[in-house]
Coordinates of N, CA and C in Angstrom, one line a residue:
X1 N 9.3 51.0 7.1 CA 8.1 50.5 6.4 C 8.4 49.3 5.6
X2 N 9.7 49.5 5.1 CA 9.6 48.0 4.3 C 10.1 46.6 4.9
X3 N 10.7 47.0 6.2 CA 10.8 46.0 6.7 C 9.6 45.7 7.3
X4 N 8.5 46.1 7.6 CA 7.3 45.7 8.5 C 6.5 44.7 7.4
X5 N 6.7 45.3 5.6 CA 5.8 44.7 5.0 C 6.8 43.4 4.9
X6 N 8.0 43.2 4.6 CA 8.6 42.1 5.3 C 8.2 41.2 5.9
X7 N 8.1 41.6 7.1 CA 7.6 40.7 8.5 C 6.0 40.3 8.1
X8 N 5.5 41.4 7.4 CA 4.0 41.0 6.8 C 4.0 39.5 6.1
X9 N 4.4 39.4 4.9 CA 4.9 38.5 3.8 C 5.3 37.5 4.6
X10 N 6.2 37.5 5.2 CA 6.6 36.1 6.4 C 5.9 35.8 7.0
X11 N 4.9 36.4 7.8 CA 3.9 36.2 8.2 C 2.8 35.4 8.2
X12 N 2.7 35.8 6.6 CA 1.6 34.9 5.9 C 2.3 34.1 5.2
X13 N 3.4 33.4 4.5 CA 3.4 32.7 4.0 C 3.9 31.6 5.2
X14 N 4.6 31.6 6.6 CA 4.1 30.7 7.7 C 3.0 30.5 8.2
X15 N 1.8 31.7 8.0 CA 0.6 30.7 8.7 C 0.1 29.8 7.4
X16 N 0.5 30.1 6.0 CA -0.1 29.3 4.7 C 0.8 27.8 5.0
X17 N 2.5 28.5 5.6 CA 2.8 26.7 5.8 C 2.3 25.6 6.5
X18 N 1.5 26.7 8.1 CA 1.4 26.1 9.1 C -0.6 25.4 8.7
X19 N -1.2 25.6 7.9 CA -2.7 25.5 7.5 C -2.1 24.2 6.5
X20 N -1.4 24.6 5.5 CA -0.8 23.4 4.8 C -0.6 22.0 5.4
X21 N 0.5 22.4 6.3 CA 1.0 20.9 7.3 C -0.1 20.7 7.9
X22 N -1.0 21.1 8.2 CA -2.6 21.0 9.0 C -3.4 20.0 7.7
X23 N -3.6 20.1 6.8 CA -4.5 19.9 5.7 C -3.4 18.4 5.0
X24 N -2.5 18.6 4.8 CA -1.6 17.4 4.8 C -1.9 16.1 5.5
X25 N -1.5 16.4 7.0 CA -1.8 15.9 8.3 C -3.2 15.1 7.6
X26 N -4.4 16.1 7.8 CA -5.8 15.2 7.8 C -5.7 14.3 6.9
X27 N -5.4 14.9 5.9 CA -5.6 13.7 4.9 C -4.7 12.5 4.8
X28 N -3.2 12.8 5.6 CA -3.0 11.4 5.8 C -3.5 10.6 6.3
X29 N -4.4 11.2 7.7 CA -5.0 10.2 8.7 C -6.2 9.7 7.8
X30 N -7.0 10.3 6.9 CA -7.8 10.0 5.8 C -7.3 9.0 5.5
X31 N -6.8 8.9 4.5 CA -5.8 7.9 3.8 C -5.8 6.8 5.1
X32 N -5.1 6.9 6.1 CA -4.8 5.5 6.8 C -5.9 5.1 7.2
X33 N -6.9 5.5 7.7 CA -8.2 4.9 7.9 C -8.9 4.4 7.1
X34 N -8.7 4.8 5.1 CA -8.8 4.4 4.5 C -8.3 2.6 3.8
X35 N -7.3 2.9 4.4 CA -6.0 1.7 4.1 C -6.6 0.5 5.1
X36 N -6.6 1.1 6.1 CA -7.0 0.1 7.3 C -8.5 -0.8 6.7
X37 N -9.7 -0.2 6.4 CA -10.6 -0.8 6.0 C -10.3 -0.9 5.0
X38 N -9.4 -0.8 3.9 CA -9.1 -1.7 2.8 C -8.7 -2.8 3.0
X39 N -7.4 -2.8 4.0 CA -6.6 -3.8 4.2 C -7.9 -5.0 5.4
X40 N -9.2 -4.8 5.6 CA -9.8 -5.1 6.5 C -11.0 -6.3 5.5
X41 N -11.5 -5.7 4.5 CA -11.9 -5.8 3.0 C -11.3 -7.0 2.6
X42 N -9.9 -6.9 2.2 CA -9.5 -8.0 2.1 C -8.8 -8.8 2.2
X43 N -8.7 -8.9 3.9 CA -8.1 -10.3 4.7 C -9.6 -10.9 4.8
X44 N -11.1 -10.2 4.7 CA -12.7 -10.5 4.9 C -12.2 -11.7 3.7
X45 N -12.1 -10.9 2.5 CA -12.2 -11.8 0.8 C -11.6 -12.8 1.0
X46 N -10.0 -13.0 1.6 CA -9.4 -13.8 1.3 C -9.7 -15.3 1.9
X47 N -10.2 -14.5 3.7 CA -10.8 -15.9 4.8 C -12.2 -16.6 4.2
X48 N -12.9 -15.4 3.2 CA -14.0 -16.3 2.5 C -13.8 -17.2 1.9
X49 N -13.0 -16.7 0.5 CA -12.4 -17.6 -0.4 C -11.4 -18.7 -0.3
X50 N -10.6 -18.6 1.0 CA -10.7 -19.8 1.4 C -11.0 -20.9 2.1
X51 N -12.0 -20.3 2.5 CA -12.9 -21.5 3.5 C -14.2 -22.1 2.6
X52 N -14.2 -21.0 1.3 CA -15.1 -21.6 0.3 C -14.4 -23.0 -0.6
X53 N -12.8 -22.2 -0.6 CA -12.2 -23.6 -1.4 C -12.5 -24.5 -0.5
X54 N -12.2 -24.6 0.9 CA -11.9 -25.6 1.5 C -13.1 -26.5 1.8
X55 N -14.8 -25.5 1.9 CA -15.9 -26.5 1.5 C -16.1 -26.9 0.1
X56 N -15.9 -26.6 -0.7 CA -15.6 -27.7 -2.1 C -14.8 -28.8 -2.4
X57 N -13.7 -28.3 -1.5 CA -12.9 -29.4 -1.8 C -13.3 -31.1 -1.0
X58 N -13.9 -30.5 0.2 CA -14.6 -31.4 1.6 C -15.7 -32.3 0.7
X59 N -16.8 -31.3 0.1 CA -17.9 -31.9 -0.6 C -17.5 -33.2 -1.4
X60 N -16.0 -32.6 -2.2 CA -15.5 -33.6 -3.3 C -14.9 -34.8 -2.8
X61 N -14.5 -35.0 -1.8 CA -13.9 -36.1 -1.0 C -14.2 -37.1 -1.1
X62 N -13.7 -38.2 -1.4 CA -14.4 -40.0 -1.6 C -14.5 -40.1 0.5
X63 N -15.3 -40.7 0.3 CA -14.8 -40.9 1.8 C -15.0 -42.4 2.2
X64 N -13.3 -43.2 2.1 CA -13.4 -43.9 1.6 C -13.8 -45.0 2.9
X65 N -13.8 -44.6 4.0 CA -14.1 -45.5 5.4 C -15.6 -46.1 5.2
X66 N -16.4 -44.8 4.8 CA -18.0 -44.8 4.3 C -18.5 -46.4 3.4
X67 N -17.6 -45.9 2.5 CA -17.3 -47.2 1.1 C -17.2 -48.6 2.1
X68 N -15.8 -48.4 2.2 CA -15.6 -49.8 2.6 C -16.1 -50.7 4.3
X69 N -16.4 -49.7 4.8 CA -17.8 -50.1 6.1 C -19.3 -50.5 4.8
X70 N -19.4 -50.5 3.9 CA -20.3 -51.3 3.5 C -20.3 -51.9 2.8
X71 N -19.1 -51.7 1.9 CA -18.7 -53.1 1.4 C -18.2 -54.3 2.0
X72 N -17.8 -54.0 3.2 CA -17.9 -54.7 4.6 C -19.0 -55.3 5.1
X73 N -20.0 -54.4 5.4 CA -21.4 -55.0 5.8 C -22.2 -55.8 4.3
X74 N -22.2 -55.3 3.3 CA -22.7 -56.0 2.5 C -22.0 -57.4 2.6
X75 N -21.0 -57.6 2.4 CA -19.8 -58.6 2.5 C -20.5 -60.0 3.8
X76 N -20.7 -59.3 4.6 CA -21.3 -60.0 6.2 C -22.2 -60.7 5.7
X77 N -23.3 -59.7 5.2 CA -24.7 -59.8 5.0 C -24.7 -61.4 3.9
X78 N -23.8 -60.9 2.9 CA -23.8 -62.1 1.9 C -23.7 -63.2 2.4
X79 N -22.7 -63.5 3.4 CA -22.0 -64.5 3.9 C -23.5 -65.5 4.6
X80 N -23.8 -64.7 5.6 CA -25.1 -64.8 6.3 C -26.3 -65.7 5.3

């Protein structure tokens, strides 16, 4: 008899490990699908914020061919 309640006790404290490593498991896969749409989040943020610097920085530009094609044409025009 006391070996059976033995084998009992063993018993259950292997299906508690085997439910454990089960419940473990999920929630790592949780976690990484978690991670994934984090890590998804913000490579989004980063490709924004830099294509936001990079249209600011565009806007700010002298653009100096613009300039001097008309200080060119004005230049003609005077001559004329």
């Amino acid at each position: 008899m006391k070996h059976f309640a033995y084998i009992l006790i063993l018993t259950f404290f292997i299906s508690c490990s085997q439910k454990h490593t089960d419940n473990k498991t999920k929630i790592l896969s949780e976690t990484d699908s978690i991670k994934k749409t984090n890590d998804l989040i913000i490579e989004k943020i980063e490709k924004d914020t830099i294509e936001k610097i990079e249209l600011d920085t565009s806007d700010k530009r002298i653009n100096l061919d613009l300039i001097l094609n008309q200080k060119h044409n004005d230049y003609l025009a005077s001559i004329n």
